Tab-separated table of C-alpha atoms in Angstrom:
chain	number	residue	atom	x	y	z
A	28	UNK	CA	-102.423	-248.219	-15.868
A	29	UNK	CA	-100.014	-246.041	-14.023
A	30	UNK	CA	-100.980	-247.096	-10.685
A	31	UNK	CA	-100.816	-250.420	-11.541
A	32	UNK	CA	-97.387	-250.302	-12.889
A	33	UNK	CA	-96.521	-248.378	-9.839
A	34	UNK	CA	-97.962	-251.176	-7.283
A	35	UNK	CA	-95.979	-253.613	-9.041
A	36	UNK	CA	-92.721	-251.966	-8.967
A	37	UNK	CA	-93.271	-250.905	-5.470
A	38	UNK	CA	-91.793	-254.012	-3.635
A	39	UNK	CA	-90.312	-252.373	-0.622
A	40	UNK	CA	-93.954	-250.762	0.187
A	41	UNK	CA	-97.254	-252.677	0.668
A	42	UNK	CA	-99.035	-249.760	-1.727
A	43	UNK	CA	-97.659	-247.840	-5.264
A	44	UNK	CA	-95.900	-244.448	-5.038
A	45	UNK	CA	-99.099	-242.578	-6.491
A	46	UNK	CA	-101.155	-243.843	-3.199
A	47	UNK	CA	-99.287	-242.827	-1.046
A	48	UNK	CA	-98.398	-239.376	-2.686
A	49	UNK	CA	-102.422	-239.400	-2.624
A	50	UNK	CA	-102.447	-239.936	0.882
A	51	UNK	CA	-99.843	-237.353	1.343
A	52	UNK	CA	-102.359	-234.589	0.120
A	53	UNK	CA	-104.658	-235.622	1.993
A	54	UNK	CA	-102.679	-235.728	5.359
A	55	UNK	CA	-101.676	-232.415	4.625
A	56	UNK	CA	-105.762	-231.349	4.330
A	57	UNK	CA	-106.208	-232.361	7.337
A	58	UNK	CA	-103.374	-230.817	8.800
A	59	UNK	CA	-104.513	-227.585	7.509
A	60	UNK	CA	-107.996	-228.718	8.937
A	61	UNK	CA	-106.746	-228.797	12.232
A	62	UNK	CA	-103.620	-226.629	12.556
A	63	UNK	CA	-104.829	-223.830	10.585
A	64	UNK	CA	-105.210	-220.394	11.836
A	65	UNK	CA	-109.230	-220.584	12.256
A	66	UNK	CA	-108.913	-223.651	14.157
A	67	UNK	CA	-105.990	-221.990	16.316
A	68	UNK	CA	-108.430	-219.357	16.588
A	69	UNK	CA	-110.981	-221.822	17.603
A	70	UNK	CA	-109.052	-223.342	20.391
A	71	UNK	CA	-107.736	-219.820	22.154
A	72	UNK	CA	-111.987	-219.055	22.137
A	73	UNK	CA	-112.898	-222.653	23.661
A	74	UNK	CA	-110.418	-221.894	26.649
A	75	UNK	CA	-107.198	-223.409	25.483
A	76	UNK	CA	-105.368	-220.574	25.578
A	77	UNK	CA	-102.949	-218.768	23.680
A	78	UNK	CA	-100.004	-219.528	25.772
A	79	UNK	CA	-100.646	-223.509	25.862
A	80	UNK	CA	-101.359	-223.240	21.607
A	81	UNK	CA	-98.119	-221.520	21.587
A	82	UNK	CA	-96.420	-223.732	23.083
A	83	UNK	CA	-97.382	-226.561	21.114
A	84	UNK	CA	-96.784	-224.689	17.723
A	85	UNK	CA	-93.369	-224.386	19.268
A	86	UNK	CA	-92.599	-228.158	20.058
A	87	UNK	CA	-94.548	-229.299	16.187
A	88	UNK	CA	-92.804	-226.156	13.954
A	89	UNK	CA	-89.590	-228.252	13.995
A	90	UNK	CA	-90.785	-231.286	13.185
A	91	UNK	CA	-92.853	-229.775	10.704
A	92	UNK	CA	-89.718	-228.397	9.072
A	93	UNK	CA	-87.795	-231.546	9.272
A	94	UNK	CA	-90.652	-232.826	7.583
A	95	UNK	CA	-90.685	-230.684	4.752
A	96	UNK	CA	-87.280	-230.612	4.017
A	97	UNK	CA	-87.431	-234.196	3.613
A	98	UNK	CA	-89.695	-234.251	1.529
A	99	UNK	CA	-88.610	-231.303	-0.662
A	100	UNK	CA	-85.189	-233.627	-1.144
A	101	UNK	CA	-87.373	-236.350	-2.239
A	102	UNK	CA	-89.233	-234.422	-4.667
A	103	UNK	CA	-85.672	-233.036	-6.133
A	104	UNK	CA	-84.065	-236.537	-6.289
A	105	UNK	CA	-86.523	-237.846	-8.440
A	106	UNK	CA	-85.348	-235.023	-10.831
A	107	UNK	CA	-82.471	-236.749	-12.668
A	108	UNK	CA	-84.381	-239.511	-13.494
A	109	UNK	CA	-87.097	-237.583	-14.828
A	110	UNK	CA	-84.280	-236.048	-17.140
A	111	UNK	CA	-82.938	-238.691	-18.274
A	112	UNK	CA	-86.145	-240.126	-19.734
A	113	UNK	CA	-86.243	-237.625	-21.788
A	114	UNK	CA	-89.963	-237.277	-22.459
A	115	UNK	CA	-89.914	-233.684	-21.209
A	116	UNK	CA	-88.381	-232.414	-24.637
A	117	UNK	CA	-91.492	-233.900	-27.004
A	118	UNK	CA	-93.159	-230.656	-26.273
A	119	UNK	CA	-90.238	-228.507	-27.950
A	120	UNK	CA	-88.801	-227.408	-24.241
A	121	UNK	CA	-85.205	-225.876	-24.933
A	122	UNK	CA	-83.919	-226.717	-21.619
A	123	UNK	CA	-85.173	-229.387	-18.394
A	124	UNK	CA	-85.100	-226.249	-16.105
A	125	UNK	CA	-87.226	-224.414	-18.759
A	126	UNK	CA	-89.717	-227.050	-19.089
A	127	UNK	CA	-89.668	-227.729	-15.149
A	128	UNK	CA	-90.584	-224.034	-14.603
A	129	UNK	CA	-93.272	-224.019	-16.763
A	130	UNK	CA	-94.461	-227.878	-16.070
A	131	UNK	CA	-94.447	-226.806	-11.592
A	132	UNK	CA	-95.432	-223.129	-12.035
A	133	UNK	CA	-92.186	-221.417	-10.451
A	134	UNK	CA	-89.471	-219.045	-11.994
A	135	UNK	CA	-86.741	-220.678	-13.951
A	136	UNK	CA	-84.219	-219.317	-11.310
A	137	UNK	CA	-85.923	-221.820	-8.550
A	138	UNK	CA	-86.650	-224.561	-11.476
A	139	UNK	CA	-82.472	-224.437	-12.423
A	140	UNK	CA	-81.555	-224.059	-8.540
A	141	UNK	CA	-83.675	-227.759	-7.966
A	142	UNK	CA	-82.190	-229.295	-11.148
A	143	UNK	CA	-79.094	-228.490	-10.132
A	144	UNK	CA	-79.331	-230.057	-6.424
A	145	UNK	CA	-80.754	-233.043	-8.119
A	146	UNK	CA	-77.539	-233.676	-10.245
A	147	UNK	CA	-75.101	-233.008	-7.806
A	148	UNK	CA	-76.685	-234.995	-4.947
A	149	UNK	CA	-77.019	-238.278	-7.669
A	150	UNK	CA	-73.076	-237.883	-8.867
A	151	UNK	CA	-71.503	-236.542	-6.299
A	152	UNK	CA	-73.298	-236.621	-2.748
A	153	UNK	CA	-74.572	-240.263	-2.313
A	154	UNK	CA	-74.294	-240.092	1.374
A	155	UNK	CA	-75.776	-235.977	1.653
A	156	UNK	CA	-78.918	-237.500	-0.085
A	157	UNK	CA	-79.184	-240.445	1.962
A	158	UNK	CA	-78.471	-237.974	5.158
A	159	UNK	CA	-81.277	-235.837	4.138
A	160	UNK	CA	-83.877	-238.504	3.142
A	161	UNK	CA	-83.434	-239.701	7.196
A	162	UNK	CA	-83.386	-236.502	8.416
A	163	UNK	CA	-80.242	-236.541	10.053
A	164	UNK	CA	-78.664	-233.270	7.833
A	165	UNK	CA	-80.991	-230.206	7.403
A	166	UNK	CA	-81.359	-227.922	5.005
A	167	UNK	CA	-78.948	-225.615	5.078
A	168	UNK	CA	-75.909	-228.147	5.289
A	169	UNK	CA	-77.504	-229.655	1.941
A	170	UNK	CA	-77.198	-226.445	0.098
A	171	UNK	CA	-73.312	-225.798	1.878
A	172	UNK	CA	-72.316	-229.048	0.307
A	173	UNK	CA	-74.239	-228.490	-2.626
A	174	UNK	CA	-73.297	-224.975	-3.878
A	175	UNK	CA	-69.507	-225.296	-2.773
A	176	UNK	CA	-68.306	-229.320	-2.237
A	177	UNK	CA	-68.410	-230.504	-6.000
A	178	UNK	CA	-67.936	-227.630	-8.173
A	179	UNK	CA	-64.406	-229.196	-9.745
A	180	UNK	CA	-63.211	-232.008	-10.541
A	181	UNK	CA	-60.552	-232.043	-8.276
A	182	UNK	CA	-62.932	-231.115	-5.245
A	183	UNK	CA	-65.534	-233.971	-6.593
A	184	UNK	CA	-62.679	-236.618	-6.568
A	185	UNK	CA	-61.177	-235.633	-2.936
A	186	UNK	CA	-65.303	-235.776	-1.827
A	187	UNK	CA	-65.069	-239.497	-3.123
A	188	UNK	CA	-61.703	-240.402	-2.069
A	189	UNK	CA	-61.659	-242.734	0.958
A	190	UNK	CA	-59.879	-241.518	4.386
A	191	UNK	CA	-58.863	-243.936	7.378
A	192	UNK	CA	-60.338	-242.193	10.471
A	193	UNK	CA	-60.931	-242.551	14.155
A	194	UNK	CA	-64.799	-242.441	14.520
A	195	UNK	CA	-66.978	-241.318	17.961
A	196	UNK	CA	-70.069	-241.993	18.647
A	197	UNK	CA	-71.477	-238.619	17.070
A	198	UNK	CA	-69.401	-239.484	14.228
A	199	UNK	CA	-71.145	-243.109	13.458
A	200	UNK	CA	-74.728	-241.029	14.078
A	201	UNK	CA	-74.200	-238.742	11.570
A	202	UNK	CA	-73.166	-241.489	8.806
A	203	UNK	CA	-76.252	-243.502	9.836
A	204	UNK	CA	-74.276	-246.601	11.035
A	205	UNK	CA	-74.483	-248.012	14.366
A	206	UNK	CA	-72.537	-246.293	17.195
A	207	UNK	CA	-69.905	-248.285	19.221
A	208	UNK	CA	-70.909	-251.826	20.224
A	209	UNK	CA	-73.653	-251.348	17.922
A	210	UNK	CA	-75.171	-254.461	15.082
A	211	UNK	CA	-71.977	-254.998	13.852
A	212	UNK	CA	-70.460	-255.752	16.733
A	213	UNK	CA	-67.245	-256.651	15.599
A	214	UNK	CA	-65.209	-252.889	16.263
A	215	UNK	CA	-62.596	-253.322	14.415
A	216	UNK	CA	-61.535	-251.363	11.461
A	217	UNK	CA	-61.157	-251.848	7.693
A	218	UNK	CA	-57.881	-252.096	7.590
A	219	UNK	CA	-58.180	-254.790	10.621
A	220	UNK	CA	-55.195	-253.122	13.032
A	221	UNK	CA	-58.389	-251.209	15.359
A	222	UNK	CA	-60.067	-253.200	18.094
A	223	UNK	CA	-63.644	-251.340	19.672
A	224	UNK	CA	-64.142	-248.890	22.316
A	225	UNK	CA	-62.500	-250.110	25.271
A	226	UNK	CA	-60.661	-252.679	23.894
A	227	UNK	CA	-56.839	-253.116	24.906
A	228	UNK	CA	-54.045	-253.870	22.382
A	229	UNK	CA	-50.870	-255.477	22.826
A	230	UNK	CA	-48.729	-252.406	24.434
A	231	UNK	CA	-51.557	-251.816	26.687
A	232	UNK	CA	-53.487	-248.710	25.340
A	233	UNK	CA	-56.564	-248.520	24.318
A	234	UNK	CA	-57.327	-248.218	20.694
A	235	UNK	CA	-60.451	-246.349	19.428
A	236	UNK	CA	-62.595	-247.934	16.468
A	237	UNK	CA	-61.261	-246.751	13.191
A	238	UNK	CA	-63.450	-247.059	9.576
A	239	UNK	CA	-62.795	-245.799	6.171
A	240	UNK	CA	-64.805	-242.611	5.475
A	241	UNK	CA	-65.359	-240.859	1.829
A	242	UNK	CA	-64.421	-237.158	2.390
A	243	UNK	CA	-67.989	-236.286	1.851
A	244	UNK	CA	-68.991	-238.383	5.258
A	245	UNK	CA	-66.228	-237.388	6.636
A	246	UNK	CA	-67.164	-233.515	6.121
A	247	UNK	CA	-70.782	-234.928	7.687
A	248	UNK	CA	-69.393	-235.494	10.765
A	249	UNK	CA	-69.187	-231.340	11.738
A	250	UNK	CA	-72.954	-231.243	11.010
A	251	UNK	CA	-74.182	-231.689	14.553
A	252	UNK	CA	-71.097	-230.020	16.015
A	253	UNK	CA	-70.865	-226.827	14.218
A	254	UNK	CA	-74.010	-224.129	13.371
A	255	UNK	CA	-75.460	-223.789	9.877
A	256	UNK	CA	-72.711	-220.708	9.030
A	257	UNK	CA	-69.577	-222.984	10.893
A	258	UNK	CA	-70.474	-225.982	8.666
A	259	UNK	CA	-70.389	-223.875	5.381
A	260	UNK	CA	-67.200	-222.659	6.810
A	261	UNK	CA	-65.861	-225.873	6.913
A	262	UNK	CA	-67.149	-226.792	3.006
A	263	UNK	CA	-65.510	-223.723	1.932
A	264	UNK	CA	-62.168	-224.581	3.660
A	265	UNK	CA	-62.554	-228.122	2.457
A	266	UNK	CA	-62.902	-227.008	-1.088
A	267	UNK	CA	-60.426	-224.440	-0.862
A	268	UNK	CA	-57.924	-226.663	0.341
A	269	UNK	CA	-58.913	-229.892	-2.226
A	270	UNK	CA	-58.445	-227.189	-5.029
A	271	UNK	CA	-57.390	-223.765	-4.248
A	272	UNK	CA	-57.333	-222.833	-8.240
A	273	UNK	CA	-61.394	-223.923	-8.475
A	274	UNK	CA	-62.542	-220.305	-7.746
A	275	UNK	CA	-60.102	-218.322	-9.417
A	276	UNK	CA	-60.079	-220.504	-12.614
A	277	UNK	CA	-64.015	-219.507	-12.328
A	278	UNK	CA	-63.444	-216.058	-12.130
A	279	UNK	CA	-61.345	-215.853	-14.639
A	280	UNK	CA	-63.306	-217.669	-17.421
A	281	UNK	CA	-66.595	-215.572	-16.476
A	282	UNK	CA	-64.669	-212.881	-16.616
A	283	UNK	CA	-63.297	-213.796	-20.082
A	284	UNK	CA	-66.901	-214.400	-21.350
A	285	UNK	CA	-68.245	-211.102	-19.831
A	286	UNK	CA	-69.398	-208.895	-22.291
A	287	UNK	CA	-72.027	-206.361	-23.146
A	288	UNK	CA	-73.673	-205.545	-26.757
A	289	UNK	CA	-75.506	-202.188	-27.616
A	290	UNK	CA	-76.955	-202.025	-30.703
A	291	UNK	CA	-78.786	-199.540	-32.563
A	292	UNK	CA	-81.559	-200.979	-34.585
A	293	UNK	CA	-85.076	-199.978	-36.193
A	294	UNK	CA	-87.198	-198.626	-33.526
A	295	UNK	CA	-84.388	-198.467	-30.360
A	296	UNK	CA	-81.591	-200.412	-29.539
A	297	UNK	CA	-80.704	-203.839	-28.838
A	298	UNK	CA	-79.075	-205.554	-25.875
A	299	UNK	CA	-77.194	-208.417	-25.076
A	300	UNK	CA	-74.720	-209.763	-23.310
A	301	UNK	CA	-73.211	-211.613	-19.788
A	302	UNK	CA	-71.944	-210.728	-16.865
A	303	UNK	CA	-70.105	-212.379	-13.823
A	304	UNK	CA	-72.354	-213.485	-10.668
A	305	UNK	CA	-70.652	-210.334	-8.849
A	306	UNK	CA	-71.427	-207.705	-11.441
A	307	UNK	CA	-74.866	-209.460	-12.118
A	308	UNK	CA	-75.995	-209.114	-8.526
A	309	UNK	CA	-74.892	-205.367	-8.335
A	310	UNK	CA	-77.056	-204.674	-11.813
A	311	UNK	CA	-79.564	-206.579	-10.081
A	312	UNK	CA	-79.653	-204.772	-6.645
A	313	UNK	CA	-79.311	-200.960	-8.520
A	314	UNK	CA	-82.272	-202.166	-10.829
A	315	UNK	CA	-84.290	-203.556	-7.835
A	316	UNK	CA	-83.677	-199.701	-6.013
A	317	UNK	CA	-84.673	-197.933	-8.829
A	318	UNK	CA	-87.596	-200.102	-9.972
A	319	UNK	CA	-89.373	-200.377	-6.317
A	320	UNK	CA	-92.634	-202.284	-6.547
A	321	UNK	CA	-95.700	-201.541	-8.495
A	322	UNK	CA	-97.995	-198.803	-8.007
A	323	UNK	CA	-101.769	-199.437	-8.581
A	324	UNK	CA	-102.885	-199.242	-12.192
A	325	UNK	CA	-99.297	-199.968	-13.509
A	326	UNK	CA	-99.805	-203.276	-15.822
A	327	UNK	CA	-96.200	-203.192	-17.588
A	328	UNK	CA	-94.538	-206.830	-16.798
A	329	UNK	CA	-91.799	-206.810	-14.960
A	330	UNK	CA	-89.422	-207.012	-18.196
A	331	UNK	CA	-90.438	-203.331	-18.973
A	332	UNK	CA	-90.415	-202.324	-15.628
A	333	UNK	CA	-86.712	-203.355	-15.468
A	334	UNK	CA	-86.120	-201.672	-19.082
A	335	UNK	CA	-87.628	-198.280	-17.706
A	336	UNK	CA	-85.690	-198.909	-14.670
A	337	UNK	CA	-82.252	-198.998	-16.476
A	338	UNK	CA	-83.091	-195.950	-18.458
A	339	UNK	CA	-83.946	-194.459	-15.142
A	340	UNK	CA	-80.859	-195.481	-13.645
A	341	UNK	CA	-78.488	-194.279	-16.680
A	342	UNK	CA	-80.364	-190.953	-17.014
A	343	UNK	CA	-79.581	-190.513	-13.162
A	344	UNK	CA	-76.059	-191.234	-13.606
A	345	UNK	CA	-75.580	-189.012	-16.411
A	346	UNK	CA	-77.706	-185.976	-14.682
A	347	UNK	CA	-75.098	-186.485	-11.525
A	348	UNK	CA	-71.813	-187.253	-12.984
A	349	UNK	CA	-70.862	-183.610	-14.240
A	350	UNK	CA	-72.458	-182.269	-10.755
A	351	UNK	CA	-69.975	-179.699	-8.750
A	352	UNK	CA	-69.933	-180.333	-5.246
A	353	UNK	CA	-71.290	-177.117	-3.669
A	354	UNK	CA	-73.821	-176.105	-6.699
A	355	UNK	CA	-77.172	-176.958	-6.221
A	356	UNK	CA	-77.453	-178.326	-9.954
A	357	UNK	CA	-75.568	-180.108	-12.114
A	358	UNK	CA	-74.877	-179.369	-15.398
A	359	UNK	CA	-77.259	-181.209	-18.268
A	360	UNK	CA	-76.501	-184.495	-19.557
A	361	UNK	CA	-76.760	-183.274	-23.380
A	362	UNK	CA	-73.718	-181.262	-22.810
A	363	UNK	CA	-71.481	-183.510	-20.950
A	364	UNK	CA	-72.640	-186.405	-23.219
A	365	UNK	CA	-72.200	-184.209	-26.464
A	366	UNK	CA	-68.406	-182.662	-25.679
A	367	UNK	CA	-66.157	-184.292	-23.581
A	368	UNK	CA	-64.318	-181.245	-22.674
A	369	UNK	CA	-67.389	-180.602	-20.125
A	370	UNK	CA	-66.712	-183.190	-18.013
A	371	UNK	CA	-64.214	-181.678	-15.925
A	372	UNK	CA	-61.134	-183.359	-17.399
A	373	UNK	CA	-62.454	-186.891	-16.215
A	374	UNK	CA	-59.985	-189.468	-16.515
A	375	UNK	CA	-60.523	-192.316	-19.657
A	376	UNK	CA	-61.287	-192.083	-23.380
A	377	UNK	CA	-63.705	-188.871	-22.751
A	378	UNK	CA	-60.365	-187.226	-21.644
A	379	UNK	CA	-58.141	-187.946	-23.973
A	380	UNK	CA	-60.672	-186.913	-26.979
A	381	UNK	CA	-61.361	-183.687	-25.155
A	382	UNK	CA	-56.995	-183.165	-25.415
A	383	UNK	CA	-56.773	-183.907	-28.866
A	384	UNK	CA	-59.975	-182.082	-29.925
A	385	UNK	CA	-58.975	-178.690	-27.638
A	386	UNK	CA	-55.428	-179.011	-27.626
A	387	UNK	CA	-54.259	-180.689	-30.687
A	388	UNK	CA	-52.383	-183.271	-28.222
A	389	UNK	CA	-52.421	-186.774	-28.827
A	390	UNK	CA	-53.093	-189.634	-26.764
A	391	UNK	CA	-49.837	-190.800	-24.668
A	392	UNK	CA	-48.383	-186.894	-25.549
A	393	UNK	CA	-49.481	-185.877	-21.887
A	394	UNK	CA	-45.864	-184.052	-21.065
A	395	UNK	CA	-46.951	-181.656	-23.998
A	396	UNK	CA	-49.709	-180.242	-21.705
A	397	UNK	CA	-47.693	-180.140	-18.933
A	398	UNK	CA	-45.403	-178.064	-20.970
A	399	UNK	CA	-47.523	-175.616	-21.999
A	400	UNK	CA	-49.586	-175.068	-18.463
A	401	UNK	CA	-45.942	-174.291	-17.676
A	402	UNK	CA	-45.669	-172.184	-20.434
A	403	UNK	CA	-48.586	-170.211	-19.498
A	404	UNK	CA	-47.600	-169.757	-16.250
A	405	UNK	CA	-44.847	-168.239	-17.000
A	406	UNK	CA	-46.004	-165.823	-19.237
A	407	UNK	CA	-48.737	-165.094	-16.277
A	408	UNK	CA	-46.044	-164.177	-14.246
A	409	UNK	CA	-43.972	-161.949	-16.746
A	410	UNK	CA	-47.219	-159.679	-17.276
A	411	UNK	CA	-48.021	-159.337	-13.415
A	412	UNK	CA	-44.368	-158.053	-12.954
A	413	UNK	CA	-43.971	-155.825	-15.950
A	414	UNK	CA	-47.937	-154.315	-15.022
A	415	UNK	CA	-48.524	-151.403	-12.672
A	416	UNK	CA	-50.194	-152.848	-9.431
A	417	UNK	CA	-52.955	-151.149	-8.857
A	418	UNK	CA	-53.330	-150.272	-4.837
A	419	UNK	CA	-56.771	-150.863	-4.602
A	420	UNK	CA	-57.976	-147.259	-3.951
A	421	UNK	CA	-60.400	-145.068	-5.888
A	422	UNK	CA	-60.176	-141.253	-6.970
A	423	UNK	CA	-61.147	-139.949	-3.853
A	424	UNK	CA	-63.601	-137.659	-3.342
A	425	UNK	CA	-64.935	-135.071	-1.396
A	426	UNK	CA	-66.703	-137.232	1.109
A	427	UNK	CA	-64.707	-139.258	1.983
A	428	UNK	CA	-60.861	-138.136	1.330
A	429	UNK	CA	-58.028	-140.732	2.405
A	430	UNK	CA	-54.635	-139.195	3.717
A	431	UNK	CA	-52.924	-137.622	0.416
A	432	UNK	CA	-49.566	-136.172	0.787
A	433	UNK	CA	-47.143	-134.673	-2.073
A	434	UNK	CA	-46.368	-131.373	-4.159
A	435	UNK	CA	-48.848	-130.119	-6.910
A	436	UNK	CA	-48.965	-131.908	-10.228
A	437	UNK	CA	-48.868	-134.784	-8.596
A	438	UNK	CA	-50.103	-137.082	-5.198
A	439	UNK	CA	-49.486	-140.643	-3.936
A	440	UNK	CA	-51.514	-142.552	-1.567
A	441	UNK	CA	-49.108	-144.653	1.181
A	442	UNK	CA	-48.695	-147.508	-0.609
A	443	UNK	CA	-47.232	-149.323	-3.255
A	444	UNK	CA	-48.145	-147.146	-6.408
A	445	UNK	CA	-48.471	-143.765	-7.414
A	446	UNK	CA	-51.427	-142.115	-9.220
A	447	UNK	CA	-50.968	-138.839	-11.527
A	448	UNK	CA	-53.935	-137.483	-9.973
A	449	UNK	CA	-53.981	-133.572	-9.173
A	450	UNK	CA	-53.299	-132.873	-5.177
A	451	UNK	CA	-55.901	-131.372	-3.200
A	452	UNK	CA	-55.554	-130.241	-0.173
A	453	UNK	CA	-57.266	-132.054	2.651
């Protein structure tokens, strides 16, 4: 029934959509048949060679990408639509993404990444999608317009606004139009003042064929002069300059919904919370370091693994952060945790609870501790003058005797004191 309804609504092609998907499968068999490595490996033995293989992998592994990315596009266009039908939530899916991840077999990250590329390139990128289905814009321009052209309103609206431009032959490639003197023939532009390449107006000069371009075809026309990192370049100074605010409005409203709950509850404790793209990618990347891969025999899923590994990583921190540089150990986490006054005076909340717990100072009272370090200081001072000094030397003895000089009763070593010990002659 299916196919049926597919031949019949497949006008534009002699067979239905699921026959030639079929066919797809098995053109890619054979390819696999034939291009695999034990066929490679067949060749080089039958006196091909590995250089002349080589070089045909080289000349076929572009097309072969071309080829995929088209039809990867293909598959994520038809997204939308399978969205919009709705039948996806009969099954008590939450989310599309959700139910995409678990319908295709991938991670919800790469199911929400294609969902999102399929919405974007039906509202906002008519001319991206068509560029990609033809195989004039690869890859990595469709994610640079994706991921930064339409994320505002402001930037979606300047993408669709239309722009009066001079066009060049590279220009009129890109758009998937015909170049100059091409089926239209006619070379003149929309708003009927442009004459084609070559032609001579009225003063004499030659005027170039002008067209109205959408900014997004306009932005299309850098894709075969600039590499994949210029052309992002250029999005991101497009978008930037259509709204400057789009990022920093962003920023500011993940930042305002960033938050982090830690609960104690029966058992453990509970967490939940959000956190900015930035912040999220550093927990990620500290995690990742700390978690390393699996050894054999370890069967926890990756959700504990990344539980242990957060314990792991807080445990570190705690072990580190009272550490004294120079000492070969630091001092234990259940005393630095337990009393802030341990921590070395750290600045924050631990500090100010370790001044009003040892000191009796509260917080914003931090000239009182100034005042009495002076204080002390002082007092220091006022003992060291009012105190004998001490010259460093010890009751000498008969082996070893320093030079003593004064009457009986009494003797002073040279130097800054006098001791009432009895003379002796030398």
């Amino acid at each position: 029934m299916v196919v049926e309804t597919e031949q019949r609504l497949g006008t534009e092609s002699p067979r239905g959509l699921v026959d030639v998907v079929a066919d797809l499968g098995r053109i890619v068999d054979e390819l696999v048949e034939v291009g695999g490595p034990a066929a490679l490996d067949a060749q080089e033995l039958a006196g091909a060679g590995a250089g002349a293989v080589a070089d045909r992998l080289t000349s076929l592994s572009p097309a072969m990408r071309a080829a995929v990315h088209r039809l990867d596009v293909l598959r994520v266009s038809w997204l939308p639509r399978i969205e919009a039908h709705g039948l996806w939530a009969t099954d008590g899916s939450r989310t599309f993404p959700a139910w995409l991840a678990r319908r295709e077999h991938v991670r919800f990250g790469t199911a929400s990444r294609d969902v999102k590329a399929g919405r974007r390139l039906a509202a906002y990128l008519p001319a991206t999608l068509a560029g990609a289905l033809a195989g004039r814009v690869g890859p990595e321009q469709v994610r640079a317009m994706i991921d930064k052209a339409p994320t505002s309103d402001m930037r979606a609206e300047a993408l669709a606004e239309e722009i009066l431009v001079d066009l060049g032959v590279t220009e009129l490639e890109v758009i998937g139009t015909g170049g100059p003197g091409g089926d239209d023939g006619s070379g003149e532009g929309a708003a009927g003042d442009g004459a084609g390449d070559g032609g001579v107006g009225d003063g004499g000069e030659t005027k170039r064929k002008r067209r109205l371009l959408t900014g997004e075809e306009l932005l299309l026309t850098h894709v075969d002069l600039n590499t994949p990192d210029g052309f992002r370049r250029i999005v991101d100074r497009f978008a930037d300059q259509a709204d400057p605010d789009a990022d920093e409005r962003g920023y500011r409203i993940a930042k305002e919904r960033e938050h982090l709950e830690l609960a104690q509850t029966l058992g453990g404790f509970h967490i939940k919370g959000f956190l900015t793209d930035e912040h999220g990618h550093a927990l990620s990347a500290a995690l990742g370091s700390v978690m390393g891969k699996p050894t054999p025999g370890d069967d926890r899923t990756p959700t504990q693994r990344r539980a242990q590994a957060l314990a792991d990583l807080a445990r570190r921190r705690s072990t580190t952060a009272g550490r004294v540089p120079g000492r070969r150990s630091g001092r234990r986490s259940a005393c630095w945790c337990r009393s802030a006054r341990w921590t070395g005076w750290s600045s924050g909340r631990a500090a100010a609870e370790a001044r009003v717990r040892v000191l009796g100072v509260a917080p914003g009272q931090d000239w009182l501790v100034l005042v009495l370090v002076l204080v002390l200081v002082l007092v220091l001072v006022l003992v060291a003058q009012l105190c004998p000094r001490p010259c460093g030397r010890v009751r000498p003895s008969t082996r070893s005797r320093p030079h003593w000089s004064g009457t009986a009763g009494t003797a002073s070593c040279r130097g800054a004191c006098s001791v009432g010990w009895p003379a002796t002659a030398p």
